[in-house]
Coordinates of C-alpha atoms in Angstrom, one line a residue:
M180 CA 119.9 -3.1 28.0
K181 CA 117.0 -5.3 29.1
C182 CA 113.7 -3.5 29.6
A183 CA 112.3 -3.8 33.1
C184 CA 108.8 -2.9 31.7
P185 CA 107.1 -6.5 32.6
S186 CA 107.8 -5.9 36.1
F187 CA 106.5 -2.6 36.0
R188 CA 103.5 -3.7 34.3
I189 CA 102.9 -6.3 37.2
V190 CA 103.3 -3.8 39.7
F191 CA 100.7 -1.5 37.9
L192 CA 98.1 -4.2 37.5
T193 CA 98.6 -5.2 41.3
L194 CA 98.1 -1.8 42.6
S195 CA 95.2 -1.2 40.1
I196 CA 93.6 -4.4 41.6
L197 CA 94.3 -3.4 45.3
L198 CA 92.9 0.2 44.5
G199 CA 89.8 -1.2 43.1
L200 CA 89.3 -3.8 46.0
S201 CA 89.9 -0.8 48.4
L202 CA 87.3 1.3 46.8
V203 CA 84.9 -1.5 46.6
L204 CA 85.3 -2.1 50.3
L205 CA 84.9 1.7 51.0
T206 CA 81.7 1.8 49.0
L207 CA 80.3 -1.3 50.9
H208 CA 81.5 0.3 54.3
Q209 CA 80.1 3.8 53.4
I210 CA 77.3 3.3 51.2
V211 CA 75.7 -0.4 51.6
L212 CA 76.3 -0.8 55.4
P213 CA 74.3 2.6 56.3
I214 CA 71.4 1.6 54.0
V215 CA 71.4 -1.8 55.7
G216 CA 71.2 0.2 58.9
W217 CA 68.4 2.3 57.7
L218 CA 66.5 -0.9 56.7
I219 CA 67.3 -2.9 59.8
P220 CA 67.6 -0.3 62.7
S221 CA 68.5 -2.9 65.3
L222 CA 71.9 -3.1 63.5
V223 CA 72.7 0.5 64.0
P224 CA 74.7 0.2 67.3
S225 CA 76.7 -2.5 65.8
L226 CA 77.4 -0.6 62.5
Y227 CA 78.1 2.5 64.7
D228 CA 80.9 0.6 66.7
L229 CA 82.2 -0.6 63.3
A230 CA 82.9 3.1 62.2
V231 CA 80.3 2.8 59.5
Y232 CA 79.4 6.3 60.3
G233 CA 82.9 7.5 61.0
P234 CA 85.1 7.2 64.1
Y235 CA 83.2 10.2 65.8
P236 CA 79.9 10.6 64.4
T237 CA 78.4 14.2 64.9
N238 CA 75.3 16.3 64.5
E239 CA 75.2 19.4 62.4
Y240 CA 72.8 22.3 63.5
V241 CA 71.4 25.2 61.6
T242 CA 71.3 27.6 64.6
F243 CA 74.7 26.4 66.0
D244 CA 78.2 26.6 64.4
L245 CA 79.7 23.8 66.4
E246 CA 79.3 19.9 65.8
A247 CA 78.4 17.6 68.9
P248 CA 78.8 13.9 69.0
S249 CA 75.8 11.8 67.9
P250 CA 76.2 9.1 70.7
S251 CA 75.1 5.5 70.2
I252 CA 73.0 4.1 73.1
V253 CA 73.9 0.4 73.2
K254 CA 72.0 -0.3 76.4
W255 CA 69.1 1.5 78.0
D256 CA 67.0 1.2 81.1
D257 CA 64.4 3.8 82.3
A258 CA 66.3 4.0 85.6
C259 CA 69.0 6.0 83.9
D260 CA 66.3 8.5 82.6
N261 CA 67.5 11.7 84.7
G262 CA 70.4 14.1 85.2
Y263 CA 73.1 15.5 82.7
V264 CA 76.3 13.9 81.6
L265 CA 79.5 16.0 81.6
V266 CA 82.3 15.1 79.1
S267 CA 85.2 17.0 77.4
P268 CA 85.9 15.1 74.2
F269 CA 89.2 15.7 72.5
G270 CA 91.4 13.8 70.1
S271 CA 92.4 13.7 66.5
S272 CA 88.7 12.8 65.3
V273 CA 87.3 15.7 67.4
P274 CA 86.5 18.7 65.2
H275 CA 85.6 21.0 68.3
A276 CA 87.0 19.9 71.5
G277 CA 85.8 21.5 74.7
P278 CA 83.7 21.2 77.7
M279 CA 80.2 19.7 77.1
I280 CA 77.1 18.8 78.7
L281 CA 74.7 16.0 77.2
D282 CA 71.2 15.0 78.3
N283 CA 70.5 11.5 79.4
K284 CA 69.8 10.5 75.7
G285 CA 73.0 11.9 74.6
N286 CA 71.5 15.2 73.3
L287 CA 73.7 18.3 73.5
V288 CA 72.7 20.7 76.3
W289 CA 75.9 23.0 76.2
M290 CA 79.2 23.1 74.6
T291 CA 81.8 25.9 74.1
T292 CA 85.2 26.0 72.5
G293 CA 88.3 28.4 72.3
L294 CA 89.7 27.2 75.7
G295 CA 92.5 25.1 74.6
T296 CA 92.5 21.6 76.0
V297 CA 89.8 21.1 78.6
M298 CA 89.8 18.4 81.1
N299 CA 87.5 17.4 84.3
L300 CA 84.5 19.2 83.7
K301 CA 82.4 18.8 87.0
V302 CA 79.6 20.5 89.0
Q303 CA 80.9 21.6 92.3
N304 CA 79.9 23.8 95.1
Y305 CA 81.4 27.4 95.1
L306 CA 80.0 30.1 97.4
N307 CA 77.2 27.5 98.3
E308 CA 76.1 27.4 94.6
P309 CA 76.6 24.7 92.0
H310 CA 79.2 25.9 89.5
L311 CA 81.0 24.3 86.6
T312 CA 84.6 23.7 87.1
F313 CA 87.3 22.5 84.7
W314 CA 91.0 22.5 83.9
S315 CA 92.0 24.5 80.7
G316 CA 95.5 24.7 79.2
K317 CA 98.2 22.8 77.2
K318 CA 98.5 19.2 77.3
V319 CA 102.1 18.0 77.3
G320 CA 102.4 14.2 77.0
G321 CA 100.5 12.6 79.9
I322 CA 100.5 15.9 82.0
G323 CA 99.1 19.4 81.8
E324 CA 100.2 23.1 82.2
G325 CA 97.2 25.3 82.8
H326 CA 94.7 26.7 85.2
Y327 CA 91.3 26.1 86.5
L328 CA 88.0 27.8 85.5
I329 CA 84.7 28.1 87.6
L330 CA 81.6 29.1 85.8
N331 CA 78.3 30.3 87.2
S332 CA 74.9 29.1 85.9
S333 CA 75.0 31.8 83.2
Y334 CA 78.3 30.1 81.9
D335 CA 80.4 33.1 82.9
T336 CA 83.8 32.7 84.4
V337 CA 83.5 33.8 87.9
K338 CA 87.0 32.6 89.2
T339 CA 90.3 31.5 87.8
I340 CA 92.6 29.6 90.1
S341 CA 96.2 28.8 89.4
A342 CA 98.9 26.7 91.2
I343 CA 101.1 28.5 93.7
S344 CA 104.9 28.7 93.7
P345 CA 106.1 28.3 97.3
P346 CA 107.4 31.6 98.8
A347 CA 110.7 30.1 99.8
H348 CA 111.2 29.0 96.0
P349 CA 109.7 31.9 93.7
D350 CA 111.8 30.7 91.1
D351 CA 110.6 27.2 91.1
P352 CA 107.4 27.8 89.3
R353 CA 104.1 25.7 89.9
V354 CA 101.7 24.9 87.0
G355 CA 98.3 23.6 87.5
D356 CA 97.9 20.0 86.0
L357 CA 95.1 18.4 84.2
H358 CA 94.4 15.5 86.5
D359 CA 92.4 16.8 89.3
F360 CA 90.7 20.0 90.9
V361 CA 88.5 19.6 93.8
L362 CA 86.6 22.1 95.8
T363 CA 86.2 21.5 99.4
D364 CA 83.4 22.4 102.0
S365 CA 85.8 24.7 103.8
G366 CA 86.5 27.1 100.8
T367 CA 89.8 25.6 99.7
A368 CA 90.8 24.0 96.4
L369 CA 93.0 20.9 95.8
M370 CA 94.8 20.3 92.7
T371 CA 97.5 18.1 91.1
V372 CA 100.7 19.7 90.2
Y373 CA 103.8 18.3 88.1
N374 CA 107.2 19.9 88.5
T375 CA 110.1 19.0 86.4
T376 CA 113.5 18.7 88.4
T377 CA 116.8 17.1 88.7
Y378 CA 117.5 13.9 90.6
D379 CA 120.3 11.5 91.1
M380 CA 119.2 8.5 88.9
S381 CA 122.4 6.4 89.1
A382 CA 120.5 3.6 90.7
M383 CA 119.0 3.0 87.4
N384 CA 122.1 3.3 85.6
R385 CA 121.2 6.8 84.4
P386 CA 122.9 10.3 84.8
T387 CA 123.6 11.3 88.4
K388 CA 122.1 14.8 87.4
G389 CA 119.1 13.0 85.8
W390 CA 115.6 14.6 85.3
I391 CA 112.2 13.6 86.7
V392 CA 108.8 15.1 86.6
D393 CA 107.6 15.3 90.3
S394 CA 104.1 14.7 91.4
L395 CA 102.8 17.2 93.7
F396 CA 99.4 18.3 95.2
Q397 CA 98.4 21.7 96.7
E398 CA 95.7 22.9 98.8
I399 CA 94.9 26.7 98.6
D400 CA 92.5 29.1 100.2
I401 CA 90.3 30.3 97.4
A402 CA 89.5 33.6 98.8
T403 CA 93.1 34.8 99.9
N404 CA 95.0 32.6 97.3
E405 CA 97.2 31.2 100.0
L406 CA 99.1 28.0 99.8
L407 CA 98.0 26.0 102.9
F408 CA 99.6 22.5 101.9
E409 CA 102.0 21.1 99.5
W410 CA 103.2 17.4 99.1
R411 CA 105.7 16.1 96.8
A412 CA 106.2 12.5 96.0
S413 CA 110.1 12.4 95.7
D414 CA 110.3 13.4 99.4
H415 CA 108.7 10.1 100.3
F416 CA 109.6 7.7 97.4
D417 CA 112.6 7.1 95.7
P418 CA 112.1 7.8 92.0
A419 CA 115.1 5.4 91.0
T420 CA 113.6 2.3 92.6
S421 CA 109.9 2.7 93.2
S422 CA 108.2 2.9 89.8
K423 CA 106.4 0.4 87.9
Y424 CA 106.7 2.4 84.7
L425 CA 108.9 1.6 81.9
N426 CA 110.5 4.3 79.9
P427 CA 114.2 3.5 79.2
F428 CA 114.6 6.9 77.5
G429 CA 113.3 9.0 80.4
G430 CA 115.5 10.9 82.7
Y431 CA 118.3 11.7 80.5
S432 CA 117.2 15.3 79.6
E433 CA 114.8 18.0 81.0
S434 CA 112.8 17.7 77.7
N435 CA 112.1 14.0 78.5
P436 CA 112.0 13.6 82.3
Y437 CA 111.2 10.2 84.1
D438 CA 107.6 10.3 85.3
F439 CA 108.0 7.9 88.4
F440 CA 104.9 8.4 90.3
H441 CA 102.1 10.2 88.1
I442 CA 99.5 11.4 90.7
N443 CA 96.1 11.6 89.1
S444 CA 93.4 12.1 91.9
V445 CA 93.4 13.8 95.3
Q446 CA 90.5 14.0 98.0
K447 CA 90.6 15.2 101.7
D448 CA 88.9 13.2 104.1
R449 CA 87.1 14.0 107.3
N450 CA 90.3 13.6 109.3
G451 CA 92.2 16.2 107.2
N452 CA 94.3 13.8 105.6
Y453 CA 94.5 13.2 101.8
L454 CA 93.6 10.1 99.6
I455 CA 95.7 10.3 96.5
S456 CA 96.3 7.7 93.5
S457 CA 99.7 7.0 92.0
R458 CA 99.4 5.4 88.4
H459 CA 102.9 4.6 88.2
L460 CA 103.3 3.0 91.6
Q461 CA 100.0 1.2 91.0
G462 CA 99.0 2.3 94.5
V463 CA 96.4 4.4 96.4
M464 CA 97.5 6.0 99.6
T465 CA 96.6 8.3 102.3
V466 CA 98.9 11.2 103.2
S467 CA 99.0 12.9 106.6
G468 CA 97.5 16.5 106.4
K469 CA 99.8 17.5 109.1
T470 CA 103.3 15.8 108.3
G471 CA 102.9 14.8 104.9
E472 CA 103.7 11.4 105.9
V473 CA 102.3 8.5 103.9
L474 CA 100.0 6.6 106.4
W475 CA 99.3 3.5 104.3
V476 CA 99.3 2.3 100.8
L477 CA 96.7 -0.2 99.2
G478 CA 98.0 -1.9 95.9
G479 CA 101.4 -2.2 94.3
A480 CA 104.8 -2.9 95.8
F481 CA 104.1 -0.8 99.0
N482 CA 100.8 -2.4 99.8
V483 CA 100.1 -3.1 103.4
F484 CA 96.8 -4.8 103.4
D485 CA 95.9 -8.4 103.6
D486 CA 93.6 -9.0 100.6
L487 CA 90.6 -11.1 101.7
T488 CA 89.3 -11.7 98.0
D489 CA 92.3 -13.7 96.5
G490 CA 94.0 -10.3 95.4
K491 CA 91.1 -8.8 93.6
A492 CA 91.2 -5.8 95.7
T493 CA 94.8 -5.0 95.7
S494 CA 95.8 -6.3 92.2
F495 CA 94.6 -3.2 90.2
K496 CA 96.9 -1.7 87.8
W497 CA 97.6 1.8 86.3
Q498 CA 94.6 3.1 88.0
H499 CA 92.8 6.6 88.2
D500 CA 90.2 8.4 90.3
A501 CA 90.4 6.9 93.8
R502 CA 87.7 8.2 96.0
W503 CA 86.1 7.7 99.5
I504 CA 82.5 6.8 99.2
D505 CA 81.8 5.9 103.0
E506 CA 84.9 6.7 105.2
E507 CA 83.3 5.2 108.2
E508 CA 82.6 2.0 106.5
G509 CA 86.2 2.1 104.7
I510 CA 84.6 1.9 101.2
L511 CA 86.2 3.6 98.4
T512 CA 86.2 3.3 94.7
L513 CA 88.7 3.3 91.7
F514 CA 88.9 2.8 88.0
D515 CA 91.3 0.0 87.3
N516 CA 92.8 0.6 83.8
G517 CA 94.6 -2.6 83.7
S518 CA 96.8 -1.1 81.1
A519 CA 99.1 1.8 80.3
G520 CA 99.7 1.0 76.6
P521 CA 100.7 -2.1 74.4
I522 CA 103.8 -2.8 76.2
M523 CA 102.4 -2.4 79.9
S524 CA 99.1 -4.1 79.5
D525 CA 98.0 -6.5 82.4
A526 CA 94.3 -7.0 81.7
H527 CA 92.0 -7.9 78.9
E528 CA 89.3 -5.2 80.2
S529 CA 89.3 -2.1 82.3
K530 CA 86.8 -2.0 85.3
A531 CA 85.6 0.0 88.1
L532 CA 86.2 -1.2 91.5
L533 CA 84.4 -0.9 94.9
I534 CA 86.6 -2.0 97.8
Q535 CA 86.3 -2.0 101.4
I536 CA 89.4 -1.8 103.8
D537 CA 89.7 -2.1 107.5
L538 CA 92.4 0.4 108.7
E539 CA 92.8 -1.3 112.0
K540 CA 93.2 -4.9 110.9
K541 CA 94.8 -3.7 107.6
T542 CA 92.6 -5.9 105.4
A543 CA 91.0 -5.3 102.1
K544 CA 88.2 -7.0 100.1
L545 CA 86.4 -6.4 96.7
L546 CA 82.8 -5.7 97.1
Q547 CA 82.0 -5.2 93.6
S548 CA 83.5 -4.7 90.1
Y549 CA 81.8 -3.1 87.0
K550 CA 82.5 -3.8 83.2
S551 CA 81.5 -2.3 80.0
K552 CA 79.3 -4.0 77.6
A553 CA 82.0 -3.6 75.0
A554 CA 84.6 -5.0 77.2
V555 CA 86.8 -2.0 76.6
L556 CA 90.5 -1.6 77.6
S557 CA 91.5 1.9 78.4
A558 CA 95.1 2.6 78.5
S559 CA 94.6 6.1 80.2
Q560 CA 92.0 8.3 82.0
G561 CA 88.7 7.0 83.5
S562 CA 86.4 7.9 86.3
V563 CA 83.9 6.3 88.8
Q564 CA 81.2 7.9 90.5
V565 CA 78.7 6.6 93.2
L566 CA 75.4 8.7 92.3
D567 CA 73.7 9.7 95.4
H568 CA 70.4 10.9 93.8
V569 CA 67.7 8.6 94.9
D570 CA 64.2 9.3 93.7
T571 CA 60.8 7.9 94.8
F572 CA 61.0 5.0 92.4
E573 CA 64.5 3.9 92.6
Q574 CA 65.7 3.2 96.2
E575 CA 69.3 1.9 95.1
K576 CA 72.2 4.0 94.4
H577 CA 73.9 3.8 90.9
V578 CA 77.3 3.6 90.0
F579 CA 78.5 5.9 86.8
V580 CA 81.6 5.0 84.9
G581 CA 83.4 7.0 82.3
W582 CA 85.9 4.9 80.3
G583 CA 88.5 7.4 79.6
S584 CA 90.5 7.1 76.4
S585 CA 87.7 5.0 75.4
A586 CA 85.1 7.2 74.5
A587 CA 81.9 5.8 76.4
F588 CA 80.2 5.9 79.7
S589 CA 78.2 3.4 81.6
E590 CA 75.6 3.3 84.6
F591 CA 75.3 0.3 86.9
S592 CA 73.2 -0.8 89.6
M593 CA 75.4 -1.1 93.1
A594 CA 74.9 -4.8 92.6
G595 CA 76.9 -4.7 89.3
E596 CA 74.1 -5.0 86.8
L597 CA 74.7 -2.9 83.6
L598 CA 71.7 -0.6 83.1
C599 CA 72.9 1.9 80.5
E600 CA 75.7 2.2 78.1
T601 CA 76.5 5.1 75.8
H602 CA 79.4 5.2 73.0
I603 CA 80.3 8.7 71.9
A604 CA 82.7 7.3 69.4
A605 CA 83.0 4.0 67.5
S606 CA 84.3 1.2 69.7
S607 CA 86.5 -0.4 67.0
T608 CA 88.5 2.7 67.2
Y609 CA 89.1 3.0 70.8
W610 CA 92.5 1.5 70.6
W611 CA 94.0 4.4 68.6
E612 CA 92.4 6.9 71.1
R613 CA 91.1 9.2 68.5
V614 CA 88.3 10.3 70.9
K615 CA 88.7 10.5 74.6
S616 CA 87.1 12.2 77.7
Y617 CA 89.2 12.3 80.7
R618 CA 86.2 11.7 82.9
A619 CA 82.6 11.4 82.5
I620 CA 80.4 12.8 85.3
K621 CA 76.7 12.7 85.9
T622 CA 74.9 15.6 87.7
F623 CA 71.3 15.9 89.0
E624 CA 71.8 19.6 90.2
W625 CA 72.8 21.6 87.4
V626 CA 70.6 24.4 86.0
G627 CA 71.8 26.5 83.3
R628 CA 70.4 29.9 82.5
P629 CA 72.5 31.5 79.7
E630 CA 72.4 35.2 79.3
Q631 CA 72.2 35.1 75.6
P632 CA 68.7 34.5 74.2
P633 CA 67.5 31.4 72.1
V634 CA 68.7 31.5 68.4
A635 CA 65.9 31.2 65.7
L636 CA 67.0 30.8 62.1
I637 CA 64.9 30.3 58.9
S638 CA 66.1 27.5 56.4
N639 CA 64.1 25.4 53.9
D640 CA 60.8 26.5 54.8
R641 CA 61.4 25.8 58.4
I642 CA 62.2 27.6 61.4
Y643 CA 64.9 26.2 63.6
V644 CA 65.4 27.1 67.2
S645 CA 68.3 26.2 69.9
W646 CA 69.2 27.7 73.3
N647 CA 72.8 26.6 74.0
G648 CA 73.1 25.8 77.9
A649 CA 69.4 26.3 78.9
T650 CA 68.1 23.3 80.9
E651 CA 64.7 24.5 81.9
V652 CA 63.3 24.6 78.3
A653 CA 60.5 22.0 78.0
A654 CA 58.6 23.4 75.0
W655 CA 58.9 25.9 72.2
Q656 CA 56.1 28.4 71.1
L657 CA 56.3 29.8 67.6
E658 CA 55.0 33.2 67.3
G659 CA 54.3 35.4 64.1
R660 CA 53.7 39.1 63.3
K661 CA 51.7 40.1 60.1
D662 CA 53.2 42.9 58.0
G663 CA 52.2 46.3 59.3
A664 CA 51.7 45.0 62.8
T665 CA 53.6 47.0 65.4
G666 CA 54.4 46.5 69.1
D667 CA 53.4 43.2 70.7
K668 CA 51.0 42.1 68.1
W669 CA 52.5 38.7 68.0
Q670 CA 50.2 35.7 67.2
T671 CA 50.9 32.2 68.5
I672 CA 51.2 29.9 65.6
D673 CA 52.3 26.6 67.2
I674 CA 53.7 25.0 70.2
K675 CA 55.9 21.9 70.3
E676 CA 57.5 19.8 73.0
K677 CA 61.4 20.3 73.0
E678 CA 62.9 17.1 71.7
G679 CA 66.8 17.8 71.2
F680 CA 69.3 20.4 71.2
E681 CA 67.6 22.0 68.2
D682 CA 64.0 21.8 67.0
A683 CA 62.3 23.0 64.2
F684 CA 58.7 24.3 62.9
I685 CA 57.4 24.0 59.5
L686 CA 56.8 27.4 58.2
P687 CA 53.0 28.1 58.2
D688 CA 50.8 28.7 55.1
E689 CA 49.6 31.8 56.2
S690 CA 51.6 34.9 55.5
F691 CA 53.6 36.5 58.4
A692 CA 56.2 39.1 57.9
T693 CA 58.3 38.1 61.0
Y694 CA 58.7 35.3 63.2
R695 CA 60.2 34.5 66.6
V696 CA 60.2 31.6 69.0
A697 CA 59.6 31.6 72.8
A698 CA 60.9 29.2 75.3
L699 CA 58.5 27.5 77.9
D700 CA 59.4 25.6 81.0
D701 CA 57.7 22.3 82.1
N702 CA 54.7 24.5 83.4
G703 CA 54.2 26.3 80.3
K704 CA 55.8 29.4 81.9
F705 CA 57.4 32.2 79.5
L706 CA 61.3 32.0 79.9
R707 CA 62.5 34.1 77.1
H708 CA 62.0 35.1 73.4
S709 CA 64.5 34.6 70.7
D710 CA 65.4 37.6 68.4
I711 CA 63.4 38.0 65.2
A712 CA 64.1 35.1 63.0
R713 CA 66.4 35.7 60.1
Y714 CA 67.5 33.4 57.2
A715 CA 70.2 31.0 58.0
E716 CA 73.7 31.5 56.0
S717 CA 74.4 28.8 53.6
R718 CA 77.0 26.2 54.6
T719 CA 78.6 23.3 52.9
S720 CA 77.4 20.2 54.8
R721 CA 80.0 17.6 55.9
T722 CA 77.6 15.1 54.8
L723 CA 77.5 16.6 51.4
L724 CA 81.3 16.7 51.2
W725 CA 81.1 13.0 52.4
M726 CA 78.8 12.0 49.5
I727 CA 80.9 13.9 47.0
G728 CA 83.9 11.9 48.2
V729 CA 82.0 8.6 47.8
A730 CA 80.8 9.5 44.4
A731 CA 84.4 10.0 43.4
G732 CA 85.2 6.8 44.8
I733 CA 82.5 5.0 42.8
G734 CA 83.7 6.6 39.8
A735 CA 87.0 5.4 40.2
V736 CA 85.9 2.1 40.7
V737 CA 83.8 2.1 37.5
G738 CA 86.7 3.4 35.7
V739 CA 89.1 0.8 36.8
A740 CA 86.2 -1.9 35.8
I741 CA 85.9 -0.3 32.3
F742 CA 89.6 -0.2 31.8
M743 CA 89.7 -4.0 33.0
S744 CA 86.9 -5.0 30.8
R745 CA 88.7 -3.6 27.7
V746 CA 91.8 -5.6 28.2
P747 CA 90.3 -9.0 29.3
R748 CA 93.0 -11.2 28.5
G749 CA 96.8 -11.3 28.8
Q750 CA 97.6 -11.1 25.2
R751 CA 95.8 -8.1 24.7
I752 CA 97.5 -6.5 27.7
A753 CA 100.8 -7.6 26.2
R754 CA 100.0 -6.0 22.7
S755 CA 98.9 -2.8 24.5
W756 CA 102.0 -2.6 26.2
A757 CA 104.0 -3.4 23.0
V758 CA 102.3 -0.6 21.3
W759 CA 103.0 1.7 24.1
D760 CA 106.7 0.9 24.1
R761 CA 107.0 1.5 20.4
H762 CA 105.6 5.0 20.9
R763 CA 107.8 5.4 23.7
Y764 CA 111.0 4.4 22.2
R765 CA 110.3 5.5 18.6
K766 CA 113.2 7.1 16.7
V767 CA 113.3 10.7 16.7
P768 CA 114.3 12.2 13.4
G769 CA 117.8 13.6 13.1
I770 CA 119.0 11.8 16.1
E771 CA 121.3 8.8 15.7
M772 CA 121.3 6.1 18.4
S773 CA 124.8 5.0 19.4

């Protein structure tokens, strides 16, 4: 029988060479390039987007158990230097998903976990006070099953709101969806809802008793929990003939229904009607608040507007987040994804649009578009926000864009100039959607006053301090008390400006028995003390684990190199294999070969 050993040897050598090359590239990517970035800081944003620091670089803290993103600011203008950014990162590369507040430089302000999947963190007025609101629940495909939380300035949940099943159909449950949750000035809440039900899909050559996931929205009275209005897409559009969404397997079973409409935003206008967005009809429309009748549609197959800008105002595809900005002037915004995935992509990049419509003349025109510096194409999610905060020095409103499944946000002038852009994940990984944030919202009115005190811990001759959620801290004051001192005999040791989420003091040479840290506001007014600082528990750093992994990789590369150097010529390799073969197939005493 002929031995196949030569083929095996070739495969082995090929795999060894490929392994060696892979380890060399890994070493270059994980060691050499970071050193280059350290030597040439101007290259760091580019290296960040190449995932040299990982797909989702994070910051670790001594005083806080969770990891927060370490963003890359790829463009900056001082005109962006105010407010807080609200995001809810999730995805396979996010170790701690949840609602999160960042400052204008990307530093963590507040985050929490343990709430399941979280979407749509916003600041909205509830009982005439700013509150945080978001959806929390289980994400099922492209929709959600959960409820909505309202948190006060201390980050306590003061209200939980759920969708309501109609009294006439108590056996047909409604579940709150992740796409939108809006509080109105009249004490009501708007929410998107998805409902799986049967439908005749024979027009699509699918079962007569097929399955659709229907798009609904509800308006409820928050105080009484009364359902005031409900609208259902299938009452006005035929699921079998209306949709642009390609899903050849959808509709055959309850577990895989056909999502023909896909509602993703709702807003009530001054006339009591509702502006909604349908991603899969590729249209934005207004629904009568009295009859539920569709009054008009912008974009898609049902468009009723004459586009005065050569189709630029009506040719958006797979859009999100339609909002009135100025109803009197007919101005609205939306996020034009331009893509719903690899086989449903109609554009090279996503953009935010500012559109003006004339309801009497039925005309539409594009006023402005806004594009990312990274030219991202987001196949899902996204948000647009016109910032109404105007200070003494900046008289022009800005446009703030969250890029959805591409984990980034940008700020523009109304005229379309890109002012600032921040990436919270490497842009080279956006296509895989390893890190996403359904919306990114900027707020100027949030003031966080957590009930828990600041946390101060001692580690490696330093005292670290942070206060999760506190927005009024401008400086920290380190205080010490000597052995034997009692009561309030604390001495001020040092004062330093707050620079990030966590700051540190070097332990003084003078001996103190105990330490604590006081939080001060921008007027130097005392806010709160930490508890007495204790020693931090030892934790294995992710950076250390990464270094161990890289060291192991280098060891493997060196090992392969040594092996190759010891068998430099083919003859030696052949002799080595021959010796190995003789040992492998040597005759065993007492056994005759037949």
